[in-house]
Structure formats: structure tokens, C-alpha cells
Short mmCIF file of C-alpha atoms and ligand atoms in Angstrom, two decimals:
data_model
loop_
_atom_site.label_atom_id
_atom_site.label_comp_id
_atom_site.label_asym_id
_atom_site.label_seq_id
_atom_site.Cartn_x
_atom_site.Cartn_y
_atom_site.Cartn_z
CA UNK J 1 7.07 -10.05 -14.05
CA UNK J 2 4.41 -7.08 -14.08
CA UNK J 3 2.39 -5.66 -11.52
CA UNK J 4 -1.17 -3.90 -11.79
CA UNK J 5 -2.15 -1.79 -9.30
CA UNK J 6 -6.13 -0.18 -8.94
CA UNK J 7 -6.42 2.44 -6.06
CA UNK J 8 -6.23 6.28 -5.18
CA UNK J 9 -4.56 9.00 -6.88
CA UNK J 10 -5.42 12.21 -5.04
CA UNK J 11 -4.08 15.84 -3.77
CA UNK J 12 -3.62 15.25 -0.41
CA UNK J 13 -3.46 18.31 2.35
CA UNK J 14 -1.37 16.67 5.51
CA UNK J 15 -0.79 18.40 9.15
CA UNK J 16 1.83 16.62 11.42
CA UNK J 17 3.65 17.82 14.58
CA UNK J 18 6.24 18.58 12.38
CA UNK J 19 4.80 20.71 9.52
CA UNK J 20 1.81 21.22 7.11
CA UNK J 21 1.15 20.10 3.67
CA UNK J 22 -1.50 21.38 1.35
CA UNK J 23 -2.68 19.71 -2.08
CA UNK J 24 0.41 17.67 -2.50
CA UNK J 25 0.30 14.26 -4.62
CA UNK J 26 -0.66 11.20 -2.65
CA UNK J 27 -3.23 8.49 -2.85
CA UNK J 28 -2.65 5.13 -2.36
CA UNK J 29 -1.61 3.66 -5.95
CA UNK J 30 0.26 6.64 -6.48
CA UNK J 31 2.88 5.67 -3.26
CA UNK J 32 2.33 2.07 -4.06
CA UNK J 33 3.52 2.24 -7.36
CA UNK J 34 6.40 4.79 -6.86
CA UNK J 35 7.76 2.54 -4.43
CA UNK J 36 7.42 -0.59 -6.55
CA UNK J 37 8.37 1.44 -9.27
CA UNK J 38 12.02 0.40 -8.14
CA UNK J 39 11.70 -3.45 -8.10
CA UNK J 40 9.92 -4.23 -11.43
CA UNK J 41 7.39 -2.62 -13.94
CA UNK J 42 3.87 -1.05 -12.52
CA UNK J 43 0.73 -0.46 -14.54
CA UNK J 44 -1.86 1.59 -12.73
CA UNK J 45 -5.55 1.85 -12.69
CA UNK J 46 -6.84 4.85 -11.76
CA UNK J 47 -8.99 7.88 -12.32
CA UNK J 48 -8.23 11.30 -11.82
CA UNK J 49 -9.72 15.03 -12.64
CA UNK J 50 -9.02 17.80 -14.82
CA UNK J 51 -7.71 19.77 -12.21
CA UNK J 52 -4.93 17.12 -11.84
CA UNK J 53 -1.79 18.81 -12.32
CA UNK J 54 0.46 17.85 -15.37
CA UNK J 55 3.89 17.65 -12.97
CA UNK J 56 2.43 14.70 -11.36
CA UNK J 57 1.83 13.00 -14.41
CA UNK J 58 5.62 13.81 -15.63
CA UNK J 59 6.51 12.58 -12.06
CA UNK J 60 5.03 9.09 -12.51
CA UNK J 61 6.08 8.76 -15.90
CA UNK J 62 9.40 9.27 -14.97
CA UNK J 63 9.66 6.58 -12.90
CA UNK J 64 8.11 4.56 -15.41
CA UNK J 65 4.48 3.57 -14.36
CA UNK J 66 2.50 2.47 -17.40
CA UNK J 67 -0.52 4.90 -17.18
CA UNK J 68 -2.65 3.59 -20.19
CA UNK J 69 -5.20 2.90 -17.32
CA UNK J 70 -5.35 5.59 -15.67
CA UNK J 71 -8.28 7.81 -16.68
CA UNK J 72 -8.37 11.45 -16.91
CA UNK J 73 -12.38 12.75 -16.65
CA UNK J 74 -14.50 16.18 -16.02
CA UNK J 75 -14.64 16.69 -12.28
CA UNK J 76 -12.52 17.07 -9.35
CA UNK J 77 -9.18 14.64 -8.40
CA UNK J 78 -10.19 12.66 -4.96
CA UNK J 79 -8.65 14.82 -2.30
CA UNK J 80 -8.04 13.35 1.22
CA UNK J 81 -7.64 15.31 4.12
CA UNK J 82 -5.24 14.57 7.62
CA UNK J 83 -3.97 14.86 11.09
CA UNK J 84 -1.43 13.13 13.03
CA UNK J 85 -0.92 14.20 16.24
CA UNK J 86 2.45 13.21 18.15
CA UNK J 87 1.38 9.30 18.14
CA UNK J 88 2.27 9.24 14.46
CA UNK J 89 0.51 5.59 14.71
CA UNK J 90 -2.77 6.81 13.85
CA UNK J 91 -3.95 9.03 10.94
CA UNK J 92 -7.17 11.56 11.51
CA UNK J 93 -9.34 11.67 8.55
CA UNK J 94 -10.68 15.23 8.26
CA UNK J 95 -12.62 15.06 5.37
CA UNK J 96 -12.36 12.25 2.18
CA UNK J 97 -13.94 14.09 -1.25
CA UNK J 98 -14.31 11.12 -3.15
CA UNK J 99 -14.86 13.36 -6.38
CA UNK J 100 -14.14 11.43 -9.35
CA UNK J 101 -14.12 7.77 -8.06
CA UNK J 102 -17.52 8.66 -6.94
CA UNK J 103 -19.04 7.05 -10.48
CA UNK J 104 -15.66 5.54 -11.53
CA UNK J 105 -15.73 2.32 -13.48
CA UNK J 106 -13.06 0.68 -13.93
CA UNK J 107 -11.62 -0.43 -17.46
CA UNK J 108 -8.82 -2.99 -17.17
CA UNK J 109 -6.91 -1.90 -20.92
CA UNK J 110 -6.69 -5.46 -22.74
CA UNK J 111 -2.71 -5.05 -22.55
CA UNK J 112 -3.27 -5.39 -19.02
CA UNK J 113 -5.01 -8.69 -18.35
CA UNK J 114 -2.65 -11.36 -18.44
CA UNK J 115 -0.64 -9.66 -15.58
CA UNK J 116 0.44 -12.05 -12.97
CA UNK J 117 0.97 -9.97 -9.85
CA UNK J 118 -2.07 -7.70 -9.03
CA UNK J 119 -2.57 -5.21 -6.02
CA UNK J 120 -5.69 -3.76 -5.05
CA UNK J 121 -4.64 -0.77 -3.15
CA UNK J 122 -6.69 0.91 -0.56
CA UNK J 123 -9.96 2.28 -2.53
CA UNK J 124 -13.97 1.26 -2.52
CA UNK J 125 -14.18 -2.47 -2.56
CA UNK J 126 -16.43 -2.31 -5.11
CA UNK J 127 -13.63 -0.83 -7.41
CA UNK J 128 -11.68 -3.50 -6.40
CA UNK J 129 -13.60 -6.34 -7.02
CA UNK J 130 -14.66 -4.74 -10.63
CA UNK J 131 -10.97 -4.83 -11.46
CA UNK J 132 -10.25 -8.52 -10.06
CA UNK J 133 -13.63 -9.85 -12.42
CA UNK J 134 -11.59 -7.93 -15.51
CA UNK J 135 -8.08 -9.73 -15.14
CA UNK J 136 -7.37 -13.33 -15.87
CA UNK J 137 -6.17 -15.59 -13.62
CA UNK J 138 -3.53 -13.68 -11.77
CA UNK J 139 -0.67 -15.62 -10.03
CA UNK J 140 -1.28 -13.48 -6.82
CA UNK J 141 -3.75 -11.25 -5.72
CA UNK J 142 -2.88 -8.96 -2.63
CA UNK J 143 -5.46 -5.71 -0.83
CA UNK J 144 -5.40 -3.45 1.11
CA UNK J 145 -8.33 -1.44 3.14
CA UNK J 146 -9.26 0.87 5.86
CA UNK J 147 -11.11 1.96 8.76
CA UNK J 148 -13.45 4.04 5.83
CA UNK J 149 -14.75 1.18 3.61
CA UNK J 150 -14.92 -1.28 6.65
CA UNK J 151 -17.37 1.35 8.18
CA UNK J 152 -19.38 2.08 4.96
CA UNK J 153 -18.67 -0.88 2.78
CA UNK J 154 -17.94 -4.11 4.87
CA UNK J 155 -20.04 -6.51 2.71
CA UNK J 156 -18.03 -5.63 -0.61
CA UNK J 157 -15.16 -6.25 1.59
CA UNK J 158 -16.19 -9.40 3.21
CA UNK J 159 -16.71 -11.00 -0.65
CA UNK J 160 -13.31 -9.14 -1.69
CA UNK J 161 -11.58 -11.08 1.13
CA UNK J 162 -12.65 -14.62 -0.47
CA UNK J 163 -10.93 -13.90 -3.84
CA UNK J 164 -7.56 -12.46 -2.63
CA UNK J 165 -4.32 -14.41 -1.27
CA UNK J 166 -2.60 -11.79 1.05
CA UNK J 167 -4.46 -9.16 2.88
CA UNK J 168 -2.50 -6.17 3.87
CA UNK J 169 -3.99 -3.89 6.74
CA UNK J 170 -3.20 -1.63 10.06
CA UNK J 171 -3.68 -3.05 13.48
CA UNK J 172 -6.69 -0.84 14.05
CA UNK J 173 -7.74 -2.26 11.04
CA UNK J 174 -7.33 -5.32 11.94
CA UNK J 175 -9.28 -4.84 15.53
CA UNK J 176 -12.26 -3.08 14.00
CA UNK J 177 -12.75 -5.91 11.08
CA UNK J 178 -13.48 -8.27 13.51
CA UNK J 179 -14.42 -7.00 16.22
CA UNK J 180 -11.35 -8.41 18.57
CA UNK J 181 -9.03 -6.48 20.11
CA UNK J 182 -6.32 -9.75 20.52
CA UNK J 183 -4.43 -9.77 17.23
CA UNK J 184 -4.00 -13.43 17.27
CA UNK J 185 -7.17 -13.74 17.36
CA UNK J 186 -8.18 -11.35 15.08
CA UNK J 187 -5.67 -13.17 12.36
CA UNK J 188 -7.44 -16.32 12.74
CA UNK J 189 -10.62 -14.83 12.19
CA UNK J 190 -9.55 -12.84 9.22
CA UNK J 191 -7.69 -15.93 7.59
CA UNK J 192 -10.72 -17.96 7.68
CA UNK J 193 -11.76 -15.62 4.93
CA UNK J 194 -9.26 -18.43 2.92
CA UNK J 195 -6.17 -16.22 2.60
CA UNK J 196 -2.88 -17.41 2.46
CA UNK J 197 -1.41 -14.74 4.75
CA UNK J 198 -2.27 -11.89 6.56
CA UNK J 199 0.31 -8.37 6.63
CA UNK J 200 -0.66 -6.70 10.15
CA UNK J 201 1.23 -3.22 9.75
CA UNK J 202 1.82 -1.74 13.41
CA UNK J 203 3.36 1.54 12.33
CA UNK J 204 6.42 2.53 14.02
CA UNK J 205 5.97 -1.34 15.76
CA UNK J 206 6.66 -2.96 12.28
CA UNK J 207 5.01 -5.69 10.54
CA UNK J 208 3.24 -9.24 11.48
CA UNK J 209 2.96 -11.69 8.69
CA UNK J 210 0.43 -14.50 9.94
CA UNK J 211 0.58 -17.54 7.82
CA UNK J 212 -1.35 -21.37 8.59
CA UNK J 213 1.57 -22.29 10.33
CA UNK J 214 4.24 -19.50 10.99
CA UNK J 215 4.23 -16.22 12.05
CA UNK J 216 6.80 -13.69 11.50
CA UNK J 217 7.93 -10.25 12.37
CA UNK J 218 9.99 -7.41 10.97
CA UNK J 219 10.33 -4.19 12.90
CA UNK J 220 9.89 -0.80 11.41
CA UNK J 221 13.80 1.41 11.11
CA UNK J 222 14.31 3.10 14.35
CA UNK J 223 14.43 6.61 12.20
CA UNK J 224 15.42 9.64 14.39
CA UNK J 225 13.28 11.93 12.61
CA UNK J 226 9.78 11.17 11.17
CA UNK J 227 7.93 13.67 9.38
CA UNK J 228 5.01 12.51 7.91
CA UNK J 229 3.65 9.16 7.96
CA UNK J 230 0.94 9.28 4.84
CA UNK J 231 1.48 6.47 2.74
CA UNK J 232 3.77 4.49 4.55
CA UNK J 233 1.30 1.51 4.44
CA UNK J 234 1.12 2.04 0.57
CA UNK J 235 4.97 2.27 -0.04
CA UNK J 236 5.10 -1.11 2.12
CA UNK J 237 2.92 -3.01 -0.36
CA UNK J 238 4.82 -1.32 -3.03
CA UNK J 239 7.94 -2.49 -2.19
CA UNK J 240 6.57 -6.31 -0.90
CA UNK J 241 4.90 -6.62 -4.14
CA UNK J 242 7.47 -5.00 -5.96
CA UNK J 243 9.85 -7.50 -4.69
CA UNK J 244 7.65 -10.29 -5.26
CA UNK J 245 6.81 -9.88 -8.24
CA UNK J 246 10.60 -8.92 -9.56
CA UNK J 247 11.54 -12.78 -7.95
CA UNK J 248 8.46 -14.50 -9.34
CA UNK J 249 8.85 -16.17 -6.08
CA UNK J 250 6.25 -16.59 -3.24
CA UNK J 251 8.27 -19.29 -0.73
CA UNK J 252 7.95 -17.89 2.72
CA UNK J 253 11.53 -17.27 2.50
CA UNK J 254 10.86 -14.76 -0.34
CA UNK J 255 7.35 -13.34 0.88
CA UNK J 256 10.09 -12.71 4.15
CA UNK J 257 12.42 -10.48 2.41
CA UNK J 258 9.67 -9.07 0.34
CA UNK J 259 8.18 -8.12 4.10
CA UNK J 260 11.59 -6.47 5.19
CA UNK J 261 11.77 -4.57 1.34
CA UNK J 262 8.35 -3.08 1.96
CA UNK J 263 9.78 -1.92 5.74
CA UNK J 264 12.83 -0.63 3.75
CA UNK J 265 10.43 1.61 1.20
CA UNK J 266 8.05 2.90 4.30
CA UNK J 267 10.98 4.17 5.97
CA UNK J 268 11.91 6.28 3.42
CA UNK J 269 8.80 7.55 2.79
CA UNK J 270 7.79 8.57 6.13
CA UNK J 271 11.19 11.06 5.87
CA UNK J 272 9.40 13.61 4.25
CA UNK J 273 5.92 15.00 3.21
CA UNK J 274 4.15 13.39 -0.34
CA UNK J 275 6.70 11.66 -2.39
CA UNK J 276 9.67 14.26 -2.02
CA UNK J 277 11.71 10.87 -0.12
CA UNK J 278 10.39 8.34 -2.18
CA UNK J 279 10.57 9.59 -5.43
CA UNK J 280 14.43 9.98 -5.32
CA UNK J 281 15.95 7.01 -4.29
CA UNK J 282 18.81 5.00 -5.34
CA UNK J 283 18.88 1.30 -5.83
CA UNK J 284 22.24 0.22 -3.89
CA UNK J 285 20.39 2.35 -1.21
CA UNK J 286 17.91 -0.06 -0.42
CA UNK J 287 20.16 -2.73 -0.66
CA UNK J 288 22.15 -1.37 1.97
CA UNK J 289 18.70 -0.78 4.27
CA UNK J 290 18.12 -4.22 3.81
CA UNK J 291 20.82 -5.60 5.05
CA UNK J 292 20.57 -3.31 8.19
CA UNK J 293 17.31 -5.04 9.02
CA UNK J 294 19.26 -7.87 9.30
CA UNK J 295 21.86 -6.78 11.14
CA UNK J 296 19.06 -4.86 13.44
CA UNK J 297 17.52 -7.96 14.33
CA UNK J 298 20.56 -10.67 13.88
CA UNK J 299 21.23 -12.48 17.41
CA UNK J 300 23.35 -15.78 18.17
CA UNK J 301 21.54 -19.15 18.45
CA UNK J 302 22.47 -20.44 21.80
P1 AMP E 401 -1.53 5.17 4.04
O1 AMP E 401 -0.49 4.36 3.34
O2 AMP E 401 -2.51 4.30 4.75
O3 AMP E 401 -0.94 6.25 4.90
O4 AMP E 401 -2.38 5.87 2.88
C1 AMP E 401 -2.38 7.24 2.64
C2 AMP E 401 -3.05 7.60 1.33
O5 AMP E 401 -4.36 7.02 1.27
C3 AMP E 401 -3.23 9.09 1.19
O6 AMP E 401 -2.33 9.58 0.24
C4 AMP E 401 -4.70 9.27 0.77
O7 AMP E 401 -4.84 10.04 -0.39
C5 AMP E 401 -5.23 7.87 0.56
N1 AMP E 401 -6.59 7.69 1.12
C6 AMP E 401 -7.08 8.19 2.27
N2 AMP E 401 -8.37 7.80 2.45
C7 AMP E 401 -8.70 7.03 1.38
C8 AMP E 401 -9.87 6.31 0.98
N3 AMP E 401 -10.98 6.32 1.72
N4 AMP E 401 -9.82 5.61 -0.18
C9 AMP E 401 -8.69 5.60 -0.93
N5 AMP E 401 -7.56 6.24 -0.61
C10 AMP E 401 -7.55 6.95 0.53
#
């Protein structure tokens, strides 16, 4: 099955503990659909500027993404600017140049519309809900946020919430949407919005899935070196919805493994700065860190 995508595609400038970045692809669709890129086919919606350098368009092409919607305009490519310190938890926004997306309006290209799987990635609300009226009848419909459109934003959001099926957000998220500081709690709140599940991501803690009735949790890899964290919540959804929609499947036993695949793709990402990890990865490899989740969290029944 396909997957559609709408969110960021920007030139990112990144400062960890461990080393500096400056202008360097990111932007949440593009990680999104690099990592999904290796499950099942991606079309992106997007807009970016003419300063937007022509390797990054090669880049994405080469792993396939359909770009017919992505739209090239006059103006500046968004640009997002960061700091982690050594809790590599928590990204510090520095400055967000919206640029382009600024007056960006989103046209879903007609080859696009019947899609089945469809992920609003991490961009205004507004956007996202422009995209959702433009597709027809999607078999799942999953989003992303942050901290920045539940500050500026929060009553696109709030209507955004009652037309998707899976939420995906960080625990800080998560506490500053409603207000709660108990995630529990916070879940229940946020899945009387009428989702089917809610994705808490806790960083280097892993990932809660809250459903009606079940909750479940897959840790994040214990990696030994971590060097930048930017867009490890994006390669997650990529490879969850990758997975999902590759299956055509959405039993909890498959929205599971698609939780432990999207673990799988944000551990390679966070391995190096931009996409340098992500973009070169093999198949059989993340097979193989699949089935060390398993074996990571494997114990006998009593
Ligand atoms: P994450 O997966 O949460 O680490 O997402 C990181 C990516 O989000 C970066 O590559 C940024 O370009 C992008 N980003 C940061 N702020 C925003 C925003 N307000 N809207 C859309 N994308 C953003």
C-alpha cells in the first residue's frame, strides 16, 4: 500500500555535546519518509525554496519518494535551529524561520488521493488539516506535533485530533497538551479526543502505545554512542507507518511490531547528524535490529 506524508522539509543547523551541524537537510517529512522509504512507497507533500539545494532532491529521489507534491517556490526553505545539551531527551529550539510554509497551501496532486495510509508529520495544524479535507477516505490517518504549534496553534490542533486515528507525540508533549504531568492520565485525556491509540515517545526511555484497553511498551536500543537526536521522533513514524502500511495490517499485534520497527529506524538515525545514518541502510539490517528488541526484552513466563 502507499503512504502520503505532509510536513517539514528544511536546512537544519544542530549543536550537540558531541559536535555541530550547520544547514544540513532535515525537517520532519524529509526523516519520515527516508525512513519509511524502506518499508513501502512514500509520496510527500511539501514546500520548499529556491535556495533548496539540488543534492537533496537527488537524495530523496534516490530512495524513491514520489515528489510530484512537493512544491518548489520564490523564498527561503524553512530552516530550524537546535541545542541539546547532555540530556539528549530534550531539544532547544533556537530560532524556527518558517519561510516558505509561512503562506503555503497545500495541493494534494489528484494521483495522490486515493492513498490509504496518510501521515501528517510535525508542521502547522492548519497545513495538516488542509491536506486531510483534500484526500479521500484514508484507511488510517496518523500526526504528529510539538511543543511549537501546541503553544501558538492549540485550537487547529484540538479539531486535528478529532479526525485522526493514532496520535504520535513526546512526553513533554504529552504533559503540556493537557496540562497533566501523570502520563496515564494525560493518555486518557488525549484519547477522549476519539483516537484509537496514542504513541508517547520518551526518547532514550522508548515508546508507550496507549490503546482502550492495553498498553504497551518498547524500549529505545541501549546505543553506546548517540550523536544527534534530530529526527528521531520522525524516523519512528516513518518506520511504524512504513511498516503498517507495507502489511496493510492494523491488529495490535501488527501496530506492535510496527512500534518496535519505528524504535529500530530512530536508532539508527540518532547515530549520526541529518540523514548521513539513515539514508544508508540495508534491509536484512533492520531485520536483524528487530529481532534484538526481542531478544532485549524476551523473559520466561513463570
Ligand atoms: P524530531 O523528530 O522531533 O527530532 O524532529 C526534528 C525535525 O523537525 C527537524 O529536522 C526540524 O527541521 C523539524 N522542525 C522543528 N521545528 C518544527 C516546526 N515548528 N514545524 C515543523 N517542523 C519542525
Amino acid at each position: 500500500m502507499r503512504l502520503l506524508v505532509v510536513g517539514s522539509i528544511a536546512l537544519d543547523s544542530v549543536k550537540t555535546p558531541f559536535g555541530e551541524a550547520k544547514e544540513v537537510l532535515g525537517g520532519s517529512a524529509t526523516y519520515f519518509s527516508t525512513a519509511a522509504s524502506y518499508f513501502t512507497d512514500v509520496s510527500v507533500v511539501a514546500v520548499v525554496g529556491s535556495d533548496f539545494p539540488e543534492e537533496h532532491y537527488a537524495l530523496l529521489k534516490e530512495k524513491n519518494i514520489d515528489l510530484r507534491g512537493l512544491e518548489r517556490v520564490k523564498g527561503e526553505t524553512f530552516r530550524w535551529v537546535g541545542e541539546y545539551g547532555f540530556d539528549l531527551n530534550e531539544a532547544h529550539t533556537i530560532a524556527t524561520e518558517l519561510n516558505v510554509f509561512q503562506s503555503f497551501e497545500p495541493k494534494v496532486p489528484e494521483e495522490y488521493k486515493d492513498i490509504d495510509y496518510v501521515f501528517l508529520a510535525n508542521i502547522d495544524p492548519e497545513i495538516q488539516l488542509s491536506v486531510l479535507e483534500q484526500v479521500n477516505r484514508p484507511k488510517l490517518v496518523a500526526c504528529d506535533t510539538m511543543n511549537y504549534w501546541i503553544e501558538g496553534k492549540f485550537e487547529a490542533l484540538k479539531k486535528l485530533l478529532k479526525r485522526v486515528d493514532i496520535l504520535i507525540i513526546n512526553e513533554s508533549e504529552a504533559r503540556e497538551f493537557t496540562k497533566e504531568p501523570n502520563l496515564v492520565k494525560a493518555a486518557d485525556i488525549i484519547l477522549s479526543y476519539g483516537l484509537k491509540y496514542l504513541i508517547i515517545k520518551r526518547g532514550e526511555y522508548g515508546a508507550l502505545m496507549f490503546g482502550d484497553s492495553s498498553i504497551f511498551h518498547a524500549p529505545a536500543y541501549p546505543l553506546e554512542f548517540v550523536y544527534d537526536p534530530t529526527g528521531a521522533g520522525d524516523s519512528f513514524a516513518g518506520g511504524f507507518m512504513g511498516y503498517i502500511s507495507n502489511t496493510d495490517n492494523m491488529s495490535e499485534d501488527a501496530i506492535r511490531q510496527a512500534i518496535v520497527f519505528g524504535s529500530v529506524m530512530a536508532s539508527y538515525n540518532v547515530e549520526a547528524f541529518s540523514l548521513d545514518r539513515l539514508k544508508n541502510l540495508e534491509y536484512s539490517a533492520i531485520k536483524e535490529r528487530f529481532k534484538e528488541f526481542k531478544r532485549l526484552t524476551h523473559f520466561e513466563d513463570l
